[in-house]
Coordinates of C-alpha atoms in Angstrom, one line a residue:
Chain A
X26 CA 7.8 -17.0 -19.0
X27 CA 8.6 -20.6 -18.1
X28 CA 7.7 -22.2 -14.8
X29 CA 9.3 -25.0 -12.8
X30 CA 7.2 -28.2 -13.2
X31 CA 9.0 -31.1 -11.4
X32 CA 8.2 -34.4 -13.0
X33 CA 8.4 -36.4 -9.7
X34 CA 4.8 -35.5 -8.8
X35 CA 1.2 -35.2 -10.1
X36 CA -0.9 -32.1 -10.6
X37 CA -4.6 -31.0 -10.4
X38 CA -6.2 -28.7 -13.0
X39 CA -6.7 -26.3 -10.1
X40 CA -2.9 -26.1 -9.7
X41 CA -2.2 -28.2 -6.6
X42 CA 0.7 -30.7 -6.8
X43 CA 0.8 -34.1 -5.0
X44 CA 4.1 -36.0 -4.2
X45 CA 3.7 -39.5 -2.9
X46 CA 6.1 -41.3 -0.7
X47 CA 5.1 -44.7 0.7
X48 CA 1.4 -43.9 1.0
X49 CA 1.9 -40.4 2.3
X50 CA 1.1 -37.6 -0.1
X51 CA 2.5 -34.2 0.3
X52 CA 0.5 -31.3 -1.2
X53 CA 1.2 -27.8 -2.3
X54 CA 0.6 -25.4 -5.1
X55 CA 2.6 -25.0 -8.3
X56 CA 5.1 -22.4 -9.3
X57 CA 2.6 -21.1 -12.0
X58 CA -0.1 -20.8 -9.3
X59 CA 2.0 -18.8 -6.9
X60 CA 3.1 -16.5 -9.8
X61 CA -0.5 -15.9 -10.9
X62 CA -1.6 -15.2 -7.3
X63 CA 1.2 -12.8 -6.5
X64 CA 2.4 -12.2 -3.0
X65 CA 0.7 -14.7 -0.7
X66 CA -0.3 -13.2 2.6
X67 CA -2.4 -15.9 4.3
X68 CA -2.9 -19.6 4.2
X69 CA -5.7 -21.5 5.9
X70 CA -5.2 -25.2 6.4
X71 CA -7.2 -28.0 8.0
X72 CA -6.3 -29.7 11.3
X73 CA -4.3 -32.8 11.6
X74 CA -6.6 -35.8 11.8
X75 CA -9.2 -34.2 9.5
X76 CA -10.5 -36.6 6.8
X77 CA -10.5 -35.4 3.2
X78 CA -12.1 -36.7 0.0
X79 CA -10.4 -36.3 -3.4
X80 CA -11.2 -32.9 -4.9
X81 CA -12.7 -31.7 -1.6
X82 CA -11.8 -28.1 -0.5
X83 CA -9.1 -28.4 2.2
X84 CA -8.1 -24.7 2.7
X85 CA -7.7 -21.3 1.3
X86 CA -4.7 -19.3 0.0
X87 CA -5.0 -15.5 0.0
X88 CA -2.8 -13.2 -1.9
X89 CA -2.9 -9.4 -2.4
X90 CA -4.8 -10.1 -5.6
X91 CA -7.1 -13.0 -4.9
X92 CA -8.5 -15.6 -2.6
X93 CA -8.5 -19.1 -3.9
X94 CA -9.8 -22.4 -2.6
X95 CA -7.4 -25.4 -2.3
X96 CA -8.5 -28.9 -3.4
X97 CA -7.3 -32.3 -2.1
X98 CA -5.6 -34.4 -4.7
X99 CA -6.3 -37.6 -2.9
X100 CA -8.7 -39.0 -0.2
X101 CA -7.3 -39.7 3.3
X102 CA -6.4 -38.4 6.7
X103 CA -4.4 -35.2 7.2
X104 CA -1.3 -36.3 9.1
X105 CA 0.7 -33.0 9.0
X106 CA 0.2 -29.4 8.1
X107 CA 3.0 -26.9 7.4
X108 CA 2.6 -24.6 10.4
X109 CA 5.5 -22.4 9.1
X110 CA 3.1 -21.0 6.5
X111 CA 1.0 -19.3 9.2
X112 CA 3.9 -17.0 10.1
X113 CA 5.7 -17.0 6.8
X114 CA 3.1 -17.3 3.9
X115 CA 5.9 -16.0 1.6
X116 CA 7.3 -19.5 1.6
X117 CA 4.6 -20.4 -0.9
X118 CA 6.1 -17.8 -3.3
X119 CA 9.7 -18.5 -2.5
X120 CA 9.7 -22.3 -2.7
X121 CA 6.3 -23.6 -3.8
X122 CA 7.6 -27.2 -4.4
X123 CA 9.8 -27.3 -1.2
X124 CA 9.4 -25.3 2.0
X125 CA 6.1 -23.9 0.8
X126 CA 4.3 -27.3 1.0
X127 CA 0.9 -27.2 2.7
X128 CA -0.1 -30.6 4.1
X129 CA 0.5 -34.3 4.2
X130 CA -2.3 -36.9 3.7
X131 CA -2.2 -40.5 4.6
X132 CA -3.8 -41.7 1.4
X133 CA -6.7 -44.2 1.6
X134 CA -5.8 -45.3 -1.9
X135 CA -2.7 -43.9 -3.4
X136 CA -3.7 -45.1 -6.9
X137 CA -6.2 -42.2 -7.0
X138 CA -3.2 -40.1 -8.0
X139 CA -3.0 -41.9 -11.3
X140 CA -6.1 -40.0 -12.4
X141 CA -4.3 -36.7 -12.0
X142 CA -2.2 -34.8 -14.5
X143 CA 1.4 -35.7 -15.2
X144 CA 4.0 -32.9 -15.4
X145 CA 3.8 -33.0 -19.2
X146 CA 0.0 -32.7 -19.2
X147 CA 0.1 -29.9 -16.6
X148 CA 2.6 -28.0 -18.7
X149 CA 0.3 -28.3 -21.6
X150 CA -2.6 -27.0 -19.5
X151 CA -0.8 -23.8 -18.4
X152 CA 1.0 -23.2 -21.8
Chain B
X5 CA -11.4 8.3 -30.1
X6 CA -8.6 9.3 -32.5
X7 CA -10.4 12.2 -34.0
X8 CA -10.9 14.2 -30.8
X9 CA -10.7 17.9 -31.2
X10 CA -8.2 19.4 -28.8
X11 CA -9.3 22.9 -29.5
X12 CA -12.5 22.5 -27.4
X13 CA -10.6 21.5 -24.3
X14 CA -10.4 23.8 -21.3
X15 CA -7.1 25.6 -21.6
X16 CA -6.5 25.2 -17.9
X17 CA -6.7 21.5 -18.2
X18 CA -3.0 21.0 -19.0
X19 CA -1.8 23.3 -16.3
X20 CA -3.0 21.6 -13.1
X21 CA -0.1 20.9 -10.7
X22 CA -0.6 19.1 -7.5
X23 CA 1.3 18.4 -4.4
X24 CA -0.4 17.0 -1.4
X25 CA 0.4 18.2 2.1
X26 CA 2.9 16.2 4.1
X27 CA 3.4 16.9 7.7
X28 CA 6.2 14.9 9.3
X29 CA 7.2 15.0 13.0
X30 CA 10.0 12.9 14.4
X31 CA 10.2 11.0 11.1
X32 CA 6.6 10.0 10.9
X33 CA 3.5 11.5 9.3
X34 CA 1.4 13.7 11.6
X35 CA 1.6 11.6 14.8
X36 CA -1.5 10.5 16.6
X37 CA -2.7 12.6 19.6
X38 CA -1.5 9.9 22.0
X39 CA 1.9 10.0 20.3
X40 CA 2.2 13.8 20.6
X41 CA 1.7 13.9 24.3
X42 CA 1.2 11.5 27.2
X43 CA 0.5 13.2 30.5
X44 CA -0.2 11.2 33.6
X45 CA -3.5 12.3 35.1
X46 CA -4.4 11.4 38.7
X47 CA -7.9 10.2 39.1
X48 CA -7.9 9.8 42.8
X49 CA -10.7 9.7 45.4
X50 CA -13.2 12.5 45.5
X51 CA -12.0 13.4 49.1
X52 CA -8.7 14.5 47.5
X53 CA -6.7 11.9 49.3
X54 CA -4.6 10.8 46.3
X55 CA -2.4 7.8 46.4
X56 CA -3.5 5.7 49.3
X57 CA -5.5 2.5 49.2
X58 CA -8.8 4.3 49.4
X59 CA -8.1 6.3 46.2
X60 CA -10.6 4.3 44.1
X61 CA -13.3 6.9 45.0
X62 CA -15.3 4.3 46.7
X63 CA -15.6 2.0 43.6
X64 CA -17.1 -1.4 44.4
X65 CA -14.6 -3.0 42.1
X66 CA -11.7 -4.9 43.6
X67 CA -8.5 -2.9 44.0
X68 CA -6.7 -4.9 41.3
X69 CA -9.3 -3.8 38.7
X70 CA -9.0 -0.1 39.5
X71 CA -6.3 2.5 39.0
X72 CA -5.3 5.8 40.5
X73 CA -4.0 7.4 37.3
X74 CA -3.8 7.0 33.6
X75 CA -2.0 8.6 30.7
X76 CA -3.9 10.9 28.3
X77 CA -2.8 13.4 25.7
X78 CA -3.0 16.9 27.1
X79 CA -3.0 19.3 24.2
X80 CA -4.3 22.8 23.7
X81 CA -7.3 23.6 21.5
X82 CA -5.1 25.0 18.6
X83 CA -2.9 21.9 18.8
X84 CA -6.0 19.8 18.5
X85 CA -7.5 21.9 15.7
X86 CA -4.2 21.8 13.7
X87 CA -4.0 18.0 14.1
X88 CA -7.3 17.4 12.5
X89 CA -6.8 20.0 9.9
X90 CA -3.5 18.5 8.9
X91 CA -5.1 15.0 8.7
X92 CA -7.8 16.5 6.4
X93 CA -5.1 17.9 4.2
X94 CA -3.3 14.6 3.9
X95 CA -6.3 12.8 2.4
X96 CA -8.3 13.1 -0.8
X97 CA -12.0 13.2 -1.1
X98 CA -14.8 14.5 -3.3
X99 CA -14.4 17.8 -1.6
X100 CA -10.8 17.9 -2.9
X101 CA -11.4 17.1 -6.5
X102 CA -13.0 14.7 -9.0
X103 CA -13.5 11.2 -7.9
X104 CA -14.5 9.0 -10.9
X105 CA -14.3 5.7 -9.0
X106 CA -16.4 3.4 -11.3
X107 CA -19.4 1.5 -9.8
X108 CA -19.2 3.6 -6.6
X109 CA -21.0 6.7 -7.8
X110 CA -18.9 9.1 -5.7
X111 CA -21.3 12.0 -5.9
X112 CA -20.7 15.2 -4.1
X113 CA -22.8 15.2 -1.0
X114 CA -24.6 18.6 -0.9
X115 CA -24.0 20.3 2.5
X116 CA -27.6 21.2 3.0
X117 CA -28.4 17.6 3.7
X118 CA -26.0 17.8 6.7
X119 CA -27.9 20.9 7.9
X120 CA -31.2 19.0 7.7
X121 CA -29.8 16.0 9.5
X122 CA -28.5 18.3 12.3
X123 CA -31.9 20.0 13.0
X124 CA -32.8 19.5 16.6
X125 CA -36.2 18.2 15.7
X126 CA -34.6 15.3 13.7
X127 CA -33.0 14.0 16.9
X128 CA -35.9 12.0 18.2
X129 CA -35.6 9.0 20.5
X130 CA -36.7 5.9 18.7
X131 CA -38.7 4.7 21.7
X132 CA -41.0 7.7 21.8
X133 CA -44.7 7.1 21.3
X134 CA -46.0 7.1 17.8
X135 CA -48.4 10.0 18.5
X136 CA -45.5 12.2 19.6
X137 CA -43.3 11.6 16.5
X138 CA -45.8 11.9 13.7
X139 CA -43.5 14.1 11.7
X140 CA -40.7 11.5 11.9
X141 CA -43.0 8.7 10.8
X142 CA -44.4 10.9 8.0
X143 CA -40.9 11.4 6.6
X144 CA -40.2 7.7 6.7
X145 CA -43.5 7.0 5.0
X146 CA -42.8 9.5 2.3
X147 CA -39.3 8.2 1.8
X148 CA -40.8 4.7 1.4
X149 CA -43.1 6.2 -1.2
X150 CA -40.4 8.1 -3.0
X151 CA -38.2 5.1 -3.3
X152 CA -41.1 2.9 -4.4
X153 CA -42.0 5.3 -7.1
X154 CA -38.4 5.7 -8.3
X155 CA -37.9 2.0 -8.5
X156 CA -41.4 1.0 -9.6
X157 CA -41.8 -1.1 -6.4
X158 CA -44.9 -1.6 -4.4
X159 CA -43.5 -1.7 -0.8
X160 CA -40.2 -0.6 0.7
X161 CA -38.3 -1.2 4.0
X162 CA -35.9 1.4 5.2
X163 CA -34.2 -0.9 7.8
X164 CA -31.2 -2.4 6.1
X165 CA -28.0 -0.5 7.1
X166 CA -26.0 -0.8 3.8
X167 CA -26.3 -1.8 0.2
X168 CA -24.9 -5.3 0.8
X169 CA -27.1 -5.7 3.8
X170 CA -30.0 -4.7 1.5
X171 CA -29.0 -7.5 -0.9
X172 CA -28.9 -10.0 1.9
X173 CA -32.4 -8.8 3.1
X174 CA -33.7 -9.0 -0.5
X175 CA -32.4 -12.6 -0.8
X176 CA -33.9 -13.5 2.6
X177 CA -37.3 -12.0 1.6
X178 CA -37.1 -14.0 -1.7
X179 CA -36.3 -17.2 0.3
X180 CA -39.2 -16.6 2.7
X181 CA -41.6 -16.0 -0.3
X182 CA -40.5 -19.3 -2.0
X183 CA -40.8 -21.1 1.4
X184 CA -44.3 -19.8 1.9
X185 CA -45.3 -20.8 -1.7
X186 CA -44.2 -24.4 -1.0
X187 CA -41.2 -23.9 -3.2
X188 CA -38.5 -24.2 -0.5
X189 CA -36.6 -26.7 -2.7
X190 CA -35.3 -23.8 -4.8
X191 CA -31.7 -23.6 -3.9
X192 CA -29.9 -21.7 -6.7
X193 CA -29.3 -18.1 -7.4
X194 CA -27.9 -17.1 -10.8
X195 CA -25.5 -14.3 -11.0
X196 CA -23.6 -12.9 -14.1
X197 CA -19.8 -13.3 -13.8
X198 CA -19.3 -9.5 -14.1
X199 CA -21.7 -8.8 -11.2
X200 CA -20.6 -7.0 -8.0
X201 CA -18.8 -9.3 -5.6
X202 CA -21.4 -8.6 -2.9
X203 CA -24.1 -10.4 -5.1
X204 CA -22.2 -13.7 -4.8
X205 CA -21.6 -13.2 -1.1
X206 CA -25.3 -12.2 -0.3
X207 CA -26.6 -15.3 -2.2
X208 CA -24.2 -17.6 -0.5
X209 CA -24.8 -16.1 3.0
X210 CA -28.5 -16.5 2.3
X211 CA -28.0 -20.2 1.9
X212 CA -28.0 -20.5 -1.9
X213 CA -25.8 -22.2 -4.4
X214 CA -24.4 -19.6 -6.7
X215 CA -24.7 -20.4 -10.5
X216 CA -22.3 -18.1 -12.4
X217 CA -23.5 -16.8 -15.8
X218 CA -21.0 -15.9 -18.5
X219 CA -21.7 -12.8 -20.6
X220 CA -22.1 -12.8 -24.4
X221 CA -19.6 -11.2 -26.8
X222 CA -21.3 -7.8 -26.5
X223 CA -20.8 -7.8 -22.7
X224 CA -24.5 -8.5 -21.9
X225 CA -26.4 -11.4 -20.5
X226 CA -26.0 -14.4 -22.7
X227 CA -29.6 -15.6 -23.3
X228 CA -28.6 -19.2 -24.3
X229 CA -26.4 -19.5 -21.2
X230 CA -29.3 -18.2 -19.1
X231 CA -31.7 -20.7 -20.6
X232 CA -29.3 -23.4 -19.7
X233 CA -28.8 -22.2 -16.2
X234 CA -32.5 -21.8 -15.4
X235 CA -34.4 -24.7 -13.8
X236 CA -37.0 -25.6 -11.2
X237 CA -34.3 -25.0 -8.6
X238 CA -33.8 -21.4 -9.6
X239 CA -34.7 -19.1 -6.7
X240 CA -33.6 -15.8 -8.3
X241 CA -31.5 -14.1 -10.9
X242 CA -29.5 -11.1 -9.6
X243 CA -28.8 -8.4 -12.2
X244 CA -27.7 -4.8 -12.3
X245 CA -28.9 -2.7 -15.2
X246 CA -27.1 -0.9 -16.7
X247 CA -24.5 -3.6 -16.0
X248 CA -21.0 -3.2 -14.7
X249 CA -19.8 -2.2 -18.2
X250 CA -22.4 0.6 -18.2
X251 CA -24.3 -1.3 -20.9
X252 CA -28.1 -1.4 -20.8
X253 CA -29.5 -5.0 -20.8
X254 CA -31.7 -4.6 -23.8
X255 CA -33.2 -8.0 -23.5
X256 CA -34.4 -7.4 -20.0
X257 CA -38.1 -8.1 -20.7
X258 CA -37.2 -11.4 -22.3
X259 CA -34.9 -12.2 -19.4
X260 CA -37.6 -11.4 -16.9
X261 CA -40.1 -13.6 -18.7
X262 CA -37.6 -16.5 -18.8
X263 CA -36.9 -16.2 -15.1
X264 CA -40.6 -15.9 -14.2
X265 CA -41.5 -18.8 -16.4
X266 CA -39.5 -21.2 -14.3
X267 CA -40.9 -19.7 -11.1
X268 CA -37.8 -17.6 -10.2
X269 CA -37.6 -14.0 -9.0
X270 CA -35.7 -11.2 -10.6
X271 CA -33.4 -9.2 -8.2
X272 CA -32.2 -5.7 -9.1
X273 CA -28.9 -4.5 -7.7
X274 CA -29.5 -0.8 -7.3
X275 CA -25.8 0.1 -7.6
X276 CA -26.3 1.5 -11.1
X277 CA -29.7 3.2 -10.5
X278 CA -28.1 6.6 -11.1
X279 CA -28.2 5.9 -14.8
X280 CA -32.0 5.4 -15.0
X281 CA -33.6 8.0 -12.7
X282 CA -36.8 9.3 -14.2
X283 CA -36.3 7.3 -17.4
X284 CA -36.7 3.7 -16.6
X285 CA -37.8 1.7 -13.5
X286 CA -36.6 -1.7 -12.4
X287 CA -40.3 -2.6 -11.5
X288 CA -41.4 -1.8 -15.1
X289 CA -38.6 -4.1 -16.4
X290 CA -40.0 -7.0 -14.5
X291 CA -37.8 -7.0 -11.4
X292 CA -39.5 -8.3 -8.2
X293 CA -37.1 -7.1 -5.5
X294 CA -34.3 -4.5 -5.4
X295 CA -32.1 -2.6 -3.0
X296 CA -31.3 1.1 -3.2
X297 CA -27.8 2.4 -2.6
X298 CA -28.7 5.7 -1.1
X299 CA -25.1 6.7 -0.7
X300 CA -24.7 6.4 -4.5
X301 CA -27.9 7.5 -6.0
X302 CA -29.1 9.9 -3.4
X303 CA -25.8 11.4 -2.2
X304 CA -25.6 10.3 1.4
X305 CA -22.1 9.7 2.8
X306 CA -20.3 6.6 1.5
X307 CA -19.7 3.9 4.1
X308 CA -16.1 3.3 5.2
X309 CA -17.8 1.3 7.9
X310 CA -21.1 3.2 8.0
X311 CA -23.5 4.2 9.2
X312 CA -25.3 3.7 5.9
X313 CA -28.7 2.7 4.5
X314 CA -29.7 0.1 1.9
X315 CA -33.5 0.2 1.6
X316 CA -35.2 -2.7 -0.1
X317 CA -38.2 -2.5 -2.4
X318 CA -40.5 -5.3 -3.5
X319 CA -43.5 -6.0 -5.6
X320 CA -46.9 -6.7 -3.8
X321 CA -46.4 -10.5 -3.7
X322 CA -43.3 -10.1 -1.6
X323 CA -44.4 -7.2 0.7
X324 CA -45.7 -9.5 3.5
X325 CA -42.2 -10.8 4.1
X326 CA -40.3 -7.5 4.5
X327 CA -38.5 -6.7 7.8
X328 CA -40.5 -5.3 10.7
X329 CA -41.6 -2.7 11.5
X330 CA -42.6 -0.6 8.4
X331 CA -44.5 2.6 8.4
X332 CA -48.0 3.0 7.0
X333 CA -50.7 5.7 6.9
X334 CA -53.6 4.7 9.1
X335 CA -55.8 6.5 6.7
X336 CA -59.2 7.7 7.6
X337 CA -60.1 4.6 9.6
X338 CA -59.1 6.3 12.8
X339 CA -60.4 9.4 14.6
X340 CA -56.9 10.9 14.3
X341 CA -55.4 10.3 10.8
X342 CA -51.7 9.8 10.9
X343 CA -48.8 7.3 10.6
X344 CA -48.1 4.1 12.5
X345 CA -45.7 1.3 12.6
X346 CA -46.8 -2.2 11.7
X347 CA -45.3 -5.7 11.3
X348 CA -45.8 -7.2 7.8
X349 CA -47.8 -10.4 8.0
X350 CA -45.0 -13.0 7.3
X351 CA -42.1 -10.7 8.2
X352 CA -38.6 -12.2 8.2
X353 CA -38.1 -10.1 11.4
X354 CA -35.8 -7.3 12.2
X355 CA -32.5 -6.8 10.4
X356 CA -31.5 -3.7 12.3
X357 CA -32.6 -1.7 15.4
X358 CA -35.7 0.4 14.9
X359 CA -35.9 1.9 11.4
X360 CA -32.3 1.6 10.4
X361 CA -29.9 4.5 10.3
X362 CA -32.4 7.3 10.6
X363 CA -30.0 10.2 10.0
X364 CA -28.8 8.7 6.8
X365 CA -32.4 8.3 5.6
X366 CA -33.1 11.9 6.5
X367 CA -30.3 13.0 4.2
X368 CA -31.6 10.8 1.3
X369 CA -35.1 12.2 1.8
X370 CA -33.7 15.8 1.8
X371 CA -31.8 15.1 -1.4
X372 CA -34.7 13.6 -3.2
X373 CA -37.1 16.3 -2.0
X374 CA -34.8 19.1 -3.1
X375 CA -34.2 17.7 -6.6
X376 CA -37.7 16.6 -7.3
X377 CA -38.8 14.5 -10.3
X378 CA -37.2 16.9 -12.7
X379 CA -34.0 17.3 -10.8
X380 CA -33.4 13.6 -10.5
X381 CA -34.1 13.0 -14.2
X382 CA -31.6 15.8 -15.0
X383 CA -29.0 14.4 -12.6
X384 CA -29.2 11.0 -14.3
X385 CA -29.0 12.5 -17.8
X386 CA -26.0 14.6 -16.8
X387 CA -24.3 11.6 -15.3
X388 CA -24.7 9.7 -18.6
X389 CA -23.6 12.8 -20.7
X390 CA -20.5 13.3 -18.5
X391 CA -19.4 9.7 -18.8
X392 CA -19.8 9.9 -22.6
X393 CA -18.0 13.3 -22.8
X394 CA -15.1 12.1 -20.7
X395 CA -14.7 8.9 -22.7
X396 CA -14.7 10.9 -25.9
X397 CA -11.8 12.9 -24.6
X398 CA -9.4 10.2 -23.5
X399 CA -7.1 8.1 -25.6
X400 CA -7.5 4.8 -23.9
X401 CA -9.8 2.4 -25.8
X402 CA -13.3 1.8 -24.5
X403 CA -14.2 -1.7 -25.9
X404 CA -17.8 -1.9 -24.9
X405 CA -20.4 0.6 -26.1
X406 CA -22.9 2.3 -25.9
X407 CA -22.4 2.8 -22.2
X408 CA -24.4 5.0 -19.8
X409 CA -23.3 6.5 -16.5
X410 CA -19.9 4.8 -16.5
X411 CA -17.5 3.3 -19.0
X412 CA -14.7 0.7 -18.8
X413 CA -11.5 1.8 -20.6
X414 CA -8.6 -0.5 -21.1
X415 CA -5.1 0.6 -20.1
X416 CA -3.8 -1.7 -22.9
X417 CA -0.1 -2.5 -22.4
X418 CA 0.1 -0.5 -19.2
X419 CA -0.7 -1.9 -15.8
X420 CA -4.1 -0.5 -14.7
X421 CA -3.0 -0.3 -11.0
X422 CA 0.1 1.7 -11.9
X423 CA -2.0 4.0 -14.1
X424 CA -4.2 4.6 -11.1
X425 CA -1.3 5.4 -8.8
X426 CA 0.1 7.8 -11.4
X427 CA -3.2 9.6 -11.8
X428 CA -3.0 10.6 -8.2
X429 CA 0.0 12.8 -9.1
X430 CA -2.3 14.9 -11.3
X431 CA -4.6 15.8 -8.5
X432 CA -7.5 13.5 -9.4
X433 CA -8.8 10.3 -8.0
X434 CA -8.3 7.4 -10.3
X435 CA -11.0 5.1 -11.7
X436 CA -11.7 1.6 -10.3
X437 CA -9.0 -0.8 -11.7
X438 CA -8.8 -4.3 -13.0
X439 CA -12.5 -5.0 -12.8
X440 CA -14.7 -6.1 -14.5
X441 CA -12.1 -8.7 -15.7
X442 CA -13.8 -8.9 -19.2
X443 CA -11.8 -5.8 -20.1
X444 CA -8.1 -6.3 -19.9
X445 CA -6.4 -3.8 -17.5
X446 CA -9.8 -2.2 -16.8
X447 CA -10.2 1.4 -15.9
X448 CA -13.8 1.6 -14.7
X449 CA -14.7 5.3 -14.8
X450 CA -17.8 7.1 -13.5
X451 CA -17.5 10.9 -13.3
X452 CA -21.1 11.4 -12.0
X453 CA -23.3 14.4 -12.8
X454 CA -21.5 16.7 -10.4
X455 CA -18.5 17.6 -12.6
X456 CA -18.6 20.5 -15.1
X457 CA -16.8 20.6 -18.4
X458 CA -13.6 22.2 -17.0
X459 CA -13.2 19.4 -14.4
X460 CA -13.9 16.7 -17.0
X461 CA -11.3 18.2 -19.3
X462 CA -8.8 18.2 -16.4
X463 CA -9.7 14.6 -15.7
X464 CA -9.2 13.7 -19.4
X465 CA -5.8 15.6 -19.4
X466 CA -4.8 13.4 -16.4
X467 CA -5.8 10.2 -18.2
X468 CA -3.9 11.3 -21.4
X469 CA -0.8 12.5 -19.6
X470 CA -0.5 9.1 -17.9
X471 CA -1.2 7.2 -21.1
X472 CA 1.9 8.9 -22.6
X473 CA 4.2 8.0 -19.7
X474 CA 6.7 5.1 -19.6
X475 CA 6.5 2.0 -17.3
X476 CA 9.3 3.2 -15.0
X477 CA 7.4 6.4 -14.2
X478 CA 4.2 4.5 -13.6
X479 CA 5.9 1.9 -11.3
X480 CA 7.4 4.6 -9.1
X481 CA 4.2 6.6 -8.8
X482 CA 2.8 8.3 -6.9
X483 CA 5.4 11.0 -6.1
X484 CA 3.3 14.0 -5.2
X485 CA 1.0 12.5 -2.6
X486 CA 1.4 12.4 1.2
X487 CA 2.1 8.7 1.2
X488 CA 4.0 7.1 -1.7
X489 CA 3.5 3.6 -3.0
X490 CA 1.9 1.5 -0.3
X491 CA 3.5 -1.8 0.5
X492 CA 0.4 -3.9 0.4
X493 CA 2.2 -7.2 0.9
X494 CA 3.8 -6.2 4.2
X495 CA 0.6 -4.6 5.3
X496 CA -1.3 -7.8 4.7
X497 CA 1.4 -10.1 6.1
X498 CA 2.1 -8.2 9.3
X499 CA -0.9 -6.1 10.0
X500 CA -0.6 -3.6 12.8
X501 CA -4.0 -2.8 13.9
X502 CA -3.3 -0.7 17.0
X503 CA -1.2 2.5 17.4
X504 CA 0.6 0.7 20.1
X505 CA 1.9 -1.7 17.5
X506 CA 3.9 1.1 16.1
X507 CA 6.3 0.9 19.0
X508 CA 9.9 0.0 18.1
X509 CA 10.4 -3.3 16.3
X510 CA 11.7 -5.3 19.2
X511 CA 8.4 -5.0 21.1
X512 CA 6.0 -5.1 18.2
X513 CA 6.7 -8.2 16.3
X514 CA 4.1 -10.4 17.9

């Protein structure tokens, strides 16, 4: 099975993606991750204003098969969370790279992203 | 398993047909009592003057907090009896047929234990004076003693209300011991990857960092990995033996020595004790603290929310830290020999009211007393024999051997969850599925000692019938049960936790 892996963003080994736009980093989980999890039934996210460190746990995604921690790809302040997921967690399955996004972080240092996996490296990891 | 001899199989085994009862009224399964009838009942004033402002019967509560009537189901006794009988026919339990749910030890609960627990003399108020309840205290004392002897432990508390609660208590007792010894810096508990999920939870809830231990190729504890994980920060290693694959941890003495050498404690998860009764004792293997799952090993009712009991046993060094109170014999030091409650010297305190769930403990006591040493050893041997006989009769591969009271088969190319659903159609409960993960598409099977050869053959026939079926059949199963395939996703995404939520869609969405 082949999975969508957009090359406009970076990836964590723990399957989160990070898309930077002018210092703001949008975060979600990959197509592969949502497929492995199966139907997502619950997403727990931090509050706006919370400070996160890179690789710190920021939330939890729960499916009918498993509960997984979510890790921050970059340090910074949470400026937005996707509240749609609280009522419609299926967005994570339906559109993991789009409407299923989880939060936005105002990055302290966007260059932290350079340490993360590229799309090609991530593809190799999940192959 | 390819050379199994069909000729020995019970000839009835292939002939079992099963259709579960299904009562439907107004398009839904047997409705709730409150859905069958709602009759407005006046609850007016005692002077019979219904309906006016004084109809609160003189209640001191403000008028806006009282009511004059309410809706209740008004049904006749036969209607009520039929409702509960129908519900009982629409479920499946050990009283319906075999229940080989691995790791859970779903023994049949002998009915005499219910009789014993219903004796009027058993219903004593826990606040009565010690002198007036000597029989009750004696029973607790003897149960502490029975459990201590069975596990090879020096002291036992009966207080924890469930197996997982027992784990938590065991971990707290271990922590209190380390603290008292000036070793409070120990902050790690080592747990094999294949352990019961409650182990990780209990250790984490007890304030410890969990160090996960991979198993070796044979499915047992990897001694090199253990050596690497042990350190001066190790508080305990939690193990179950036989392990979740049903394999005996042969190196247990060496494991115990390694853990003790770094100052750690060895915790025994009693979930699989049914494999060892009368043959081996955790205490003799070097374990320092353990919990007993009386609902598994000693046939008290399984939880589903309780009440349950998860007694904890410890070696002498840890006894002063057990929860309070415990029961002891006051020996001959007093003018009236008997039994009394006492608080252990450095107790971690209470973990439940009084002595825990007393009526559950009475059932465990009755079971142990009825079977005796010989009966318990025989039950354990039969449980191991049954698991091995059943495994020899099924076509699914069992990758890890030699197992004891349970085995983990692999559904191979089939989806283990679908296999389980399809087995329901053959009138048997399926095994535990997809765990432990070390076996692909795991079917964790534990028939227990209660099944005879005929039932085991019938179970094997169900396994083999499902093994021969195609994916389409499996994916649409079950077809003969009251409820068909459950929509787990919708249930989890939009849980409806009150019968009132079952009102028409327009009202219930929020």
